[in-house]
mmCIF file of C-alpha atoms in Angstrom:
data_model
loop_
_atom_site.group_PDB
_atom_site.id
_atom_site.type_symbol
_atom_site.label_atom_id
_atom_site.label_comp_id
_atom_site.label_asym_id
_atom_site.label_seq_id
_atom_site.Cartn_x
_atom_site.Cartn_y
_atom_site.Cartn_z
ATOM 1 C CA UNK A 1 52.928 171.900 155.405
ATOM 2 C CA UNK A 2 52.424 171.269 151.611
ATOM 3 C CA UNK A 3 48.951 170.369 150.954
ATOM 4 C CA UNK A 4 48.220 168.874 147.461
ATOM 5 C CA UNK A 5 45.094 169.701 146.017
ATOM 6 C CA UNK A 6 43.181 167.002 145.844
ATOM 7 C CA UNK A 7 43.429 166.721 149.943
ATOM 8 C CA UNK A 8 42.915 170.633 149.469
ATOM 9 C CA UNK A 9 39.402 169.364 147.731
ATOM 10 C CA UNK A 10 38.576 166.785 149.850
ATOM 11 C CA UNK A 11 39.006 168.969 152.987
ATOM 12 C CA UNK A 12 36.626 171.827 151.808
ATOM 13 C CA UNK A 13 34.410 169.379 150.634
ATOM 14 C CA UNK A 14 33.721 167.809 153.342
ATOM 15 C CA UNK A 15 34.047 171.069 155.049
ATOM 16 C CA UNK A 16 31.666 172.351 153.220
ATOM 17 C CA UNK A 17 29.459 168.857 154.376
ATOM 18 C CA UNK A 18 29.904 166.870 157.521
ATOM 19 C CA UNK A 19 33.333 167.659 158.289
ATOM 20 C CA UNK A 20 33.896 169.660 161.558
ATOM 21 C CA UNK A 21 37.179 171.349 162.788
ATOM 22 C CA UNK A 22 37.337 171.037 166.693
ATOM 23 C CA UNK A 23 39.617 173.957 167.597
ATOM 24 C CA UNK A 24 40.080 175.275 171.326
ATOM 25 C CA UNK A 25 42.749 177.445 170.950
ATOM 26 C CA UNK A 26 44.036 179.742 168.036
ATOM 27 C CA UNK A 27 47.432 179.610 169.425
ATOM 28 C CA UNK A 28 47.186 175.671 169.839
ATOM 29 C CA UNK A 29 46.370 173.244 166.534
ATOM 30 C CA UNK A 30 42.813 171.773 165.553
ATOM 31 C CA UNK A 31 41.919 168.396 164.109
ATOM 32 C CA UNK A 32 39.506 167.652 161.685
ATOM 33 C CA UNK A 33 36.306 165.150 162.396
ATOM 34 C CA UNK A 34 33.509 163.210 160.665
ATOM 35 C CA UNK A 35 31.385 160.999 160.866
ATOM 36 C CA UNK A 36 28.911 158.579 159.276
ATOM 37 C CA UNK A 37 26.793 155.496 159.532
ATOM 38 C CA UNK A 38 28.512 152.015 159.103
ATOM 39 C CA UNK A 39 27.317 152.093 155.731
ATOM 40 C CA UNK A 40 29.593 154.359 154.561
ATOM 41 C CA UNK A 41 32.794 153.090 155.989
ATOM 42 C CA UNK A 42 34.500 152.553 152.654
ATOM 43 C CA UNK A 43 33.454 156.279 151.900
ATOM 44 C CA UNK A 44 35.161 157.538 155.000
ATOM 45 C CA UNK A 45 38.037 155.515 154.491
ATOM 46 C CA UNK A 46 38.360 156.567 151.375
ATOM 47 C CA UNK A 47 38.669 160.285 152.159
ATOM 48 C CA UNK A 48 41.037 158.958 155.061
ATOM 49 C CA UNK A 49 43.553 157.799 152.121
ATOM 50 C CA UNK A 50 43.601 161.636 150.903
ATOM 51 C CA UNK A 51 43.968 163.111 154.164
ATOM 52 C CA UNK A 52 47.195 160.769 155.164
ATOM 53 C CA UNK A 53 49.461 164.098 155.848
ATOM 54 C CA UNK A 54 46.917 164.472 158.855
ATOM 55 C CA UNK A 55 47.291 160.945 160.049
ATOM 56 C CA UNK A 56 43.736 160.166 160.327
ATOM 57 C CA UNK A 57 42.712 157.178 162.117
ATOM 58 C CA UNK A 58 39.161 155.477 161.960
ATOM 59 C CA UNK A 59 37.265 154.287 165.041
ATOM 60 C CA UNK A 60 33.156 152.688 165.432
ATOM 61 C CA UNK A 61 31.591 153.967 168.449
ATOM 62 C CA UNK A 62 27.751 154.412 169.360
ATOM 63 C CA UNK A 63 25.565 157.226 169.302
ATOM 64 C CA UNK A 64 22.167 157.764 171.357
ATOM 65 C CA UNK A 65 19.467 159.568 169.586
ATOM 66 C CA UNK A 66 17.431 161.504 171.847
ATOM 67 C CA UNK A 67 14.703 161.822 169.563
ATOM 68 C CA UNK A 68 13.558 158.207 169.651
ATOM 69 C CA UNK A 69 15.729 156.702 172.143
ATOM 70 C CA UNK A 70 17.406 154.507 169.826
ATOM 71 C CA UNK A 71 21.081 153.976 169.970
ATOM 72 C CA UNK A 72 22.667 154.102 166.546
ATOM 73 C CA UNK A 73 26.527 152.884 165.854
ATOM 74 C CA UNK A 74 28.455 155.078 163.738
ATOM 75 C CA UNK A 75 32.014 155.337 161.976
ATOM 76 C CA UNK A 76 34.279 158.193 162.927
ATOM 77 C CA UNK A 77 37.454 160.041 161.466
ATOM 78 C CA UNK A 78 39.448 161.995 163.342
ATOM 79 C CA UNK A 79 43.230 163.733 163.024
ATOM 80 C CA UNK A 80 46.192 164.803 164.214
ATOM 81 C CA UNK A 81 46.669 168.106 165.404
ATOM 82 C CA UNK A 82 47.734 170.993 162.734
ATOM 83 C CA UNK A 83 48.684 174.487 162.175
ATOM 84 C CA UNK A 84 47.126 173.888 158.794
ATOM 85 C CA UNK A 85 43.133 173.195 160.210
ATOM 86 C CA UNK A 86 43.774 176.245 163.107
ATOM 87 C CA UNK A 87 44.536 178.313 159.974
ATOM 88 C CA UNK A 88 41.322 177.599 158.097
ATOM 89 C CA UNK A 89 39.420 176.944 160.986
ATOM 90 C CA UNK A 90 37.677 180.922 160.801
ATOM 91 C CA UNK A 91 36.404 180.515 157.259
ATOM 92 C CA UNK A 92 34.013 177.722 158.446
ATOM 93 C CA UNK A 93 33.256 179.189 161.264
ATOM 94 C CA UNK A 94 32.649 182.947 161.372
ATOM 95 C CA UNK A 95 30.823 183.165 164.691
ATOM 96 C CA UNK A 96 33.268 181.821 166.726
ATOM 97 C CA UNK A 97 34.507 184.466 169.398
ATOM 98 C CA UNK A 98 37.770 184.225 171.665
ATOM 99 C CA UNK A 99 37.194 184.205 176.049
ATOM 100 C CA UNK A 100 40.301 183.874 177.803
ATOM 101 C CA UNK A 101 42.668 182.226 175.149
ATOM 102 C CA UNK A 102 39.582 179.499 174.977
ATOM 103 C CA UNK A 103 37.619 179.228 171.751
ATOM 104 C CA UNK A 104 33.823 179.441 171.997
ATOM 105 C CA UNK A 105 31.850 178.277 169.074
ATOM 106 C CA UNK A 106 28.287 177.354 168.410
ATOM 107 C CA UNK A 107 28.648 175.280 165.108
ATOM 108 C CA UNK A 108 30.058 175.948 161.421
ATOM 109 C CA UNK A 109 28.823 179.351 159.751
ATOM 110 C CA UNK A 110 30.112 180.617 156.844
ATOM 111 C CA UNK A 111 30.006 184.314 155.445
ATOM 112 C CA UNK A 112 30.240 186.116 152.756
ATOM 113 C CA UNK A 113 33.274 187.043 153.277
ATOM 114 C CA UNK A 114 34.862 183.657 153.607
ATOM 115 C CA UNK A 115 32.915 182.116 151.361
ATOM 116 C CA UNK A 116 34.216 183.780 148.377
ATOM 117 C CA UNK A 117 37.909 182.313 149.796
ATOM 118 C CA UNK A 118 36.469 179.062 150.020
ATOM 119 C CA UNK A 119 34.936 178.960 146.169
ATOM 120 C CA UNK A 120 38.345 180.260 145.244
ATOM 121 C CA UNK A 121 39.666 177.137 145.705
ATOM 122 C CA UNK A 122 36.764 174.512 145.176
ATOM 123 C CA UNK A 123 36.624 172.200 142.220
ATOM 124 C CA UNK A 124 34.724 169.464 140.763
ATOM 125 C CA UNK A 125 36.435 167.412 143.035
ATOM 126 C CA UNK A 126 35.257 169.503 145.675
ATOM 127 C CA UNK A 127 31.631 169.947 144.728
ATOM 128 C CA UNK A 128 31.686 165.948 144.435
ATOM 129 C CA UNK A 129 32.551 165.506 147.903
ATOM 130 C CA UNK A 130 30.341 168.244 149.287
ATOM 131 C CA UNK A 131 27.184 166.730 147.375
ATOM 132 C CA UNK A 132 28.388 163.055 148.671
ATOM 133 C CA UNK A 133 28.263 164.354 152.335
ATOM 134 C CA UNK A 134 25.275 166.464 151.927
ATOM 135 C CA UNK A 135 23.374 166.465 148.870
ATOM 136 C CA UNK A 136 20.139 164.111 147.823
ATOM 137 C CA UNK A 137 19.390 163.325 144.431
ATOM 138 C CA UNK A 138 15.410 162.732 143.874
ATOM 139 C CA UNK A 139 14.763 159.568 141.351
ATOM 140 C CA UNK A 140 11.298 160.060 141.540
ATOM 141 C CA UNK A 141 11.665 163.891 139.829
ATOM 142 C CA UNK A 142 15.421 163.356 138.598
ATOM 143 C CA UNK A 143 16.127 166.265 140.722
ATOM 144 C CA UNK A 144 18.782 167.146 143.011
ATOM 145 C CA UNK A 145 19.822 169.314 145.849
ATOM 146 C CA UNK A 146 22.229 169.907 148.463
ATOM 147 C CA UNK A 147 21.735 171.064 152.231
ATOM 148 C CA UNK A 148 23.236 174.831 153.086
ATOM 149 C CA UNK A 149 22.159 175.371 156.337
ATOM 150 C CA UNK A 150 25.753 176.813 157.371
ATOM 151 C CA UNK A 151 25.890 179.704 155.525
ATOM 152 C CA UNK A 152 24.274 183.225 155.799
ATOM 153 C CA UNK A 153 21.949 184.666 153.018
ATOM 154 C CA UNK A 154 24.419 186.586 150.962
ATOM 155 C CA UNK A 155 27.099 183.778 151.197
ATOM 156 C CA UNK A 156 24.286 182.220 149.933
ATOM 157 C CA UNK A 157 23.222 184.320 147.271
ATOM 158 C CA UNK A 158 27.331 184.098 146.254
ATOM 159 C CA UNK A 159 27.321 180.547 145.456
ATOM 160 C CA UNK A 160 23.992 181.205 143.174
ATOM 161 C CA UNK A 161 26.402 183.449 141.302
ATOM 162 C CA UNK A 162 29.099 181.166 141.347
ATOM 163 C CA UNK A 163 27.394 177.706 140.199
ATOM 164 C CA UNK A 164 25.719 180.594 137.330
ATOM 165 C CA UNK A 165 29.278 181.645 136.134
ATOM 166 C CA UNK A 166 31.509 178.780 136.760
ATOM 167 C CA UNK A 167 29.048 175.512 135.856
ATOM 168 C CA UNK A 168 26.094 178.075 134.161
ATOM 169 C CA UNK A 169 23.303 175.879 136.252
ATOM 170 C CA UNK A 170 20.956 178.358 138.229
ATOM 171 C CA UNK A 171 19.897 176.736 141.705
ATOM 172 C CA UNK A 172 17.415 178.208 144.016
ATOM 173 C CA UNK A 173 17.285 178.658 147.432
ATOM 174 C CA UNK A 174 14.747 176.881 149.152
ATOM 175 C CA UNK A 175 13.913 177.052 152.866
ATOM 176 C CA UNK A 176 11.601 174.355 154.404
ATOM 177 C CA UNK A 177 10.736 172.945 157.175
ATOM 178 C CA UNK A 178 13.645 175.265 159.135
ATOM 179 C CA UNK A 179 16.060 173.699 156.663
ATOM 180 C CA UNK A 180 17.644 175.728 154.053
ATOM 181 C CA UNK A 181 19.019 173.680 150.438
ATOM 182 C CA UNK A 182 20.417 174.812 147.095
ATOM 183 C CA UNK A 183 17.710 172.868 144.516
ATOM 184 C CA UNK A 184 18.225 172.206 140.941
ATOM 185 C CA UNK A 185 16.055 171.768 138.295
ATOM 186 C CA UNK A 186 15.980 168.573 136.117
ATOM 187 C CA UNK A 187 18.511 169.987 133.569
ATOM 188 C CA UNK A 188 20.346 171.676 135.598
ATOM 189 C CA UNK A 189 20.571 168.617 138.183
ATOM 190 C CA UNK A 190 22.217 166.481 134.847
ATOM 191 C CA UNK A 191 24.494 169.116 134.255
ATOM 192 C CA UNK A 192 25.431 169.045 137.736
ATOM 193 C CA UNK A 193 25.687 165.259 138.007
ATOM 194 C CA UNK A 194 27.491 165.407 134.755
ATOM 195 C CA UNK A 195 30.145 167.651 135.843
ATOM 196 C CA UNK A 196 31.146 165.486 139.524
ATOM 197 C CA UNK A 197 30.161 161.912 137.816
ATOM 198 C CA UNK A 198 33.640 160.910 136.777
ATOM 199 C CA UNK A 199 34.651 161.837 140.477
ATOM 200 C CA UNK A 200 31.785 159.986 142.454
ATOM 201 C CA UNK A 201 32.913 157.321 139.994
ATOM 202 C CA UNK A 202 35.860 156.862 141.307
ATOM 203 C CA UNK A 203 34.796 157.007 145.181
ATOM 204 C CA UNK A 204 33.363 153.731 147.064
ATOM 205 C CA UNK A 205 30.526 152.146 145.536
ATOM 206 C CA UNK A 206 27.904 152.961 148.416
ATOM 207 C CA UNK A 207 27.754 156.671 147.464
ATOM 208 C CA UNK A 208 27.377 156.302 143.722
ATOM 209 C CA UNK A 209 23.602 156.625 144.134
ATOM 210 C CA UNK A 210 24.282 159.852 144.351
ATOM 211 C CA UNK A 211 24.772 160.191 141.075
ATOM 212 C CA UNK A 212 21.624 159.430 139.638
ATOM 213 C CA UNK A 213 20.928 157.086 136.248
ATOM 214 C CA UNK A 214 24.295 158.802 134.683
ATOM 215 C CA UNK A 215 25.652 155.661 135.835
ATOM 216 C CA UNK A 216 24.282 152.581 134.570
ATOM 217 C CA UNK A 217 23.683 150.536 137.515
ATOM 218 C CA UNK A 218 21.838 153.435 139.714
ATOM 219 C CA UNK A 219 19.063 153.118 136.584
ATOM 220 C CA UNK A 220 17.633 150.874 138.065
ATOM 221 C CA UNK A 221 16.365 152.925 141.032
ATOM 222 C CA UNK A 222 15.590 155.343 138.652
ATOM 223 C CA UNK A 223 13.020 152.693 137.024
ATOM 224 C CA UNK A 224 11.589 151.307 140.929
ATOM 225 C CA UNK A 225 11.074 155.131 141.606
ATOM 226 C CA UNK A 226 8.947 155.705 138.017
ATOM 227 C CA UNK A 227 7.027 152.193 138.969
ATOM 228 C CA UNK A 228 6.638 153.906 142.395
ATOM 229 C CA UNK A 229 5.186 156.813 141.511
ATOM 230 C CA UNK A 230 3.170 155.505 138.326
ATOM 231 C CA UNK A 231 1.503 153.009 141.315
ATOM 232 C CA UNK A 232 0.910 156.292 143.445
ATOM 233 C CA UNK A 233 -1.095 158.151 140.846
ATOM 234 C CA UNK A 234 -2.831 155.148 140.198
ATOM 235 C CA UNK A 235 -3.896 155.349 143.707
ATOM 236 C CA UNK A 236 -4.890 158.571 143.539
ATOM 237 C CA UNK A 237 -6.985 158.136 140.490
ATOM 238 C CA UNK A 238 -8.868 155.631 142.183
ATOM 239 C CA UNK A 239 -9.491 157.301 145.374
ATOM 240 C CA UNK A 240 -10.888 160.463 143.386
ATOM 241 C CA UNK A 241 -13.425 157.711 141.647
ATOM 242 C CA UNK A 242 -14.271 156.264 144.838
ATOM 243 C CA UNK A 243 -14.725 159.989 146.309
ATOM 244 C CA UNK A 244 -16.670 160.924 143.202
ATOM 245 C CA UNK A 245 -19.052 157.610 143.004
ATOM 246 C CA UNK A 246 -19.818 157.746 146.946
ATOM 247 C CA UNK A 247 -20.262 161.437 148.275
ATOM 248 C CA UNK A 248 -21.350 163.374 144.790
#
């Protein structure tokens, strides 16, 4: 199977995202999966066109969410069967172990080992769809960062090195709340947005938030989210006076 490599990029993107690779044997084939809310349709059928030699089809179904018994609908892609995903399956996820013939796996993890294979081959294409999937770009602090919870510390610790020599932008890794994300500072975040802009440009229009005020039209939230925050120190001012005036 010849894979071009802009399906190449969207496929380790979104790997590297919300993608998953459902795989029971190594000697059968896997298919790739996603999914997203129904407000990102166009986005998911947009990575659909790119992954056509897979003959992905697109399907709405409904989720429960245990957490607040709410029942959310979602859109989902799915594949074919191919030698192609059973091949790449290991380098997203490391921790998988073989019983019987049967696959047994407890989610994507990716080491440092594999990483390094996986960077190999990423792009600006690829870092586009990656951030799209999983990165969150802050108006309020024109910062932006991406979730990693799927890789191991030095894997980790690789991509530092490789966003340092490849894009020279230095992001940290930051672990809160049990959540682990690469986070860039404000001029490393335009870099960043700089370098994948004229990608998410070219993508549906409900993910170009993610690119910040680079493009014109997302300005605009960048303005609400200054008004916002100008309001919320106001508030805090005033509180402090109140504070000050009543119990000092």
């Amino acid at each position: 199977m010849n894979i071009d490599d802009n399906t190449l990029q969207i496929l380790y993107g979104s790997m590297l995202g919300d993608g998953h690779i459902a795989c029971k044997s190594l000697k059968g084939n896997a298919l790739f999966e996603e999914a997203h809310s129904l407000q990102q349709r166009d986005y998911l059928q947009w990575k659909a066109n790119f992954l056509r030699i897979f003959s992905p089809k697109i399907y709405q179904t409904k989720q429960a969410d245990k957490r607040n018994n709410k029942i959310y609908e979602k859109i989902v892609l799915y594949t074919k069967t191919s030698h192609f995903l059973t091949k790449i399956f290991p380098l997203f996820y490391s921790k998988f172990s073989v019983d019987e013939g049967s696959i047994k796996s407890n989610g994507k993890w990716i080491n440092k080992d594999n990483v390094k294979t996986i960077f190999d081959k990423i792009g600006a294409l690829g870092l586009a769809v990656w951030f799209c999937d999983d990165g969150y770009y802050d108006y309020r602090g024109n910062v932006a960062s991406v979730s990693a919870n799927d890789f191991d510390t030095e894997a980790l610790q690789y991509i530092v090195l490789w966003f340092n020599s490849n894009l020279g932008l230095n992001p940290k890794i930051v672990v809160k709340n049990k959540c682990t994300y690469l986070a860039f500072n404000v001029p490393d975040t335009k870099k960043f947005a700089g370098t994948i802009k004229s990608y998410i440009i070219e993508m549906p229009e409900c993910v170009h938030y993610k690119c910040g005020p680079l493009i014109e039209k997302n300005k605009v939230f960048a303005e609400k989210a200054k008004q916002a925050q100008e309001q919320y120190r106001k508030r805090v001012k005033n509180n402090k006076k109140l504070y000050n005036k009543n119990y000092r």
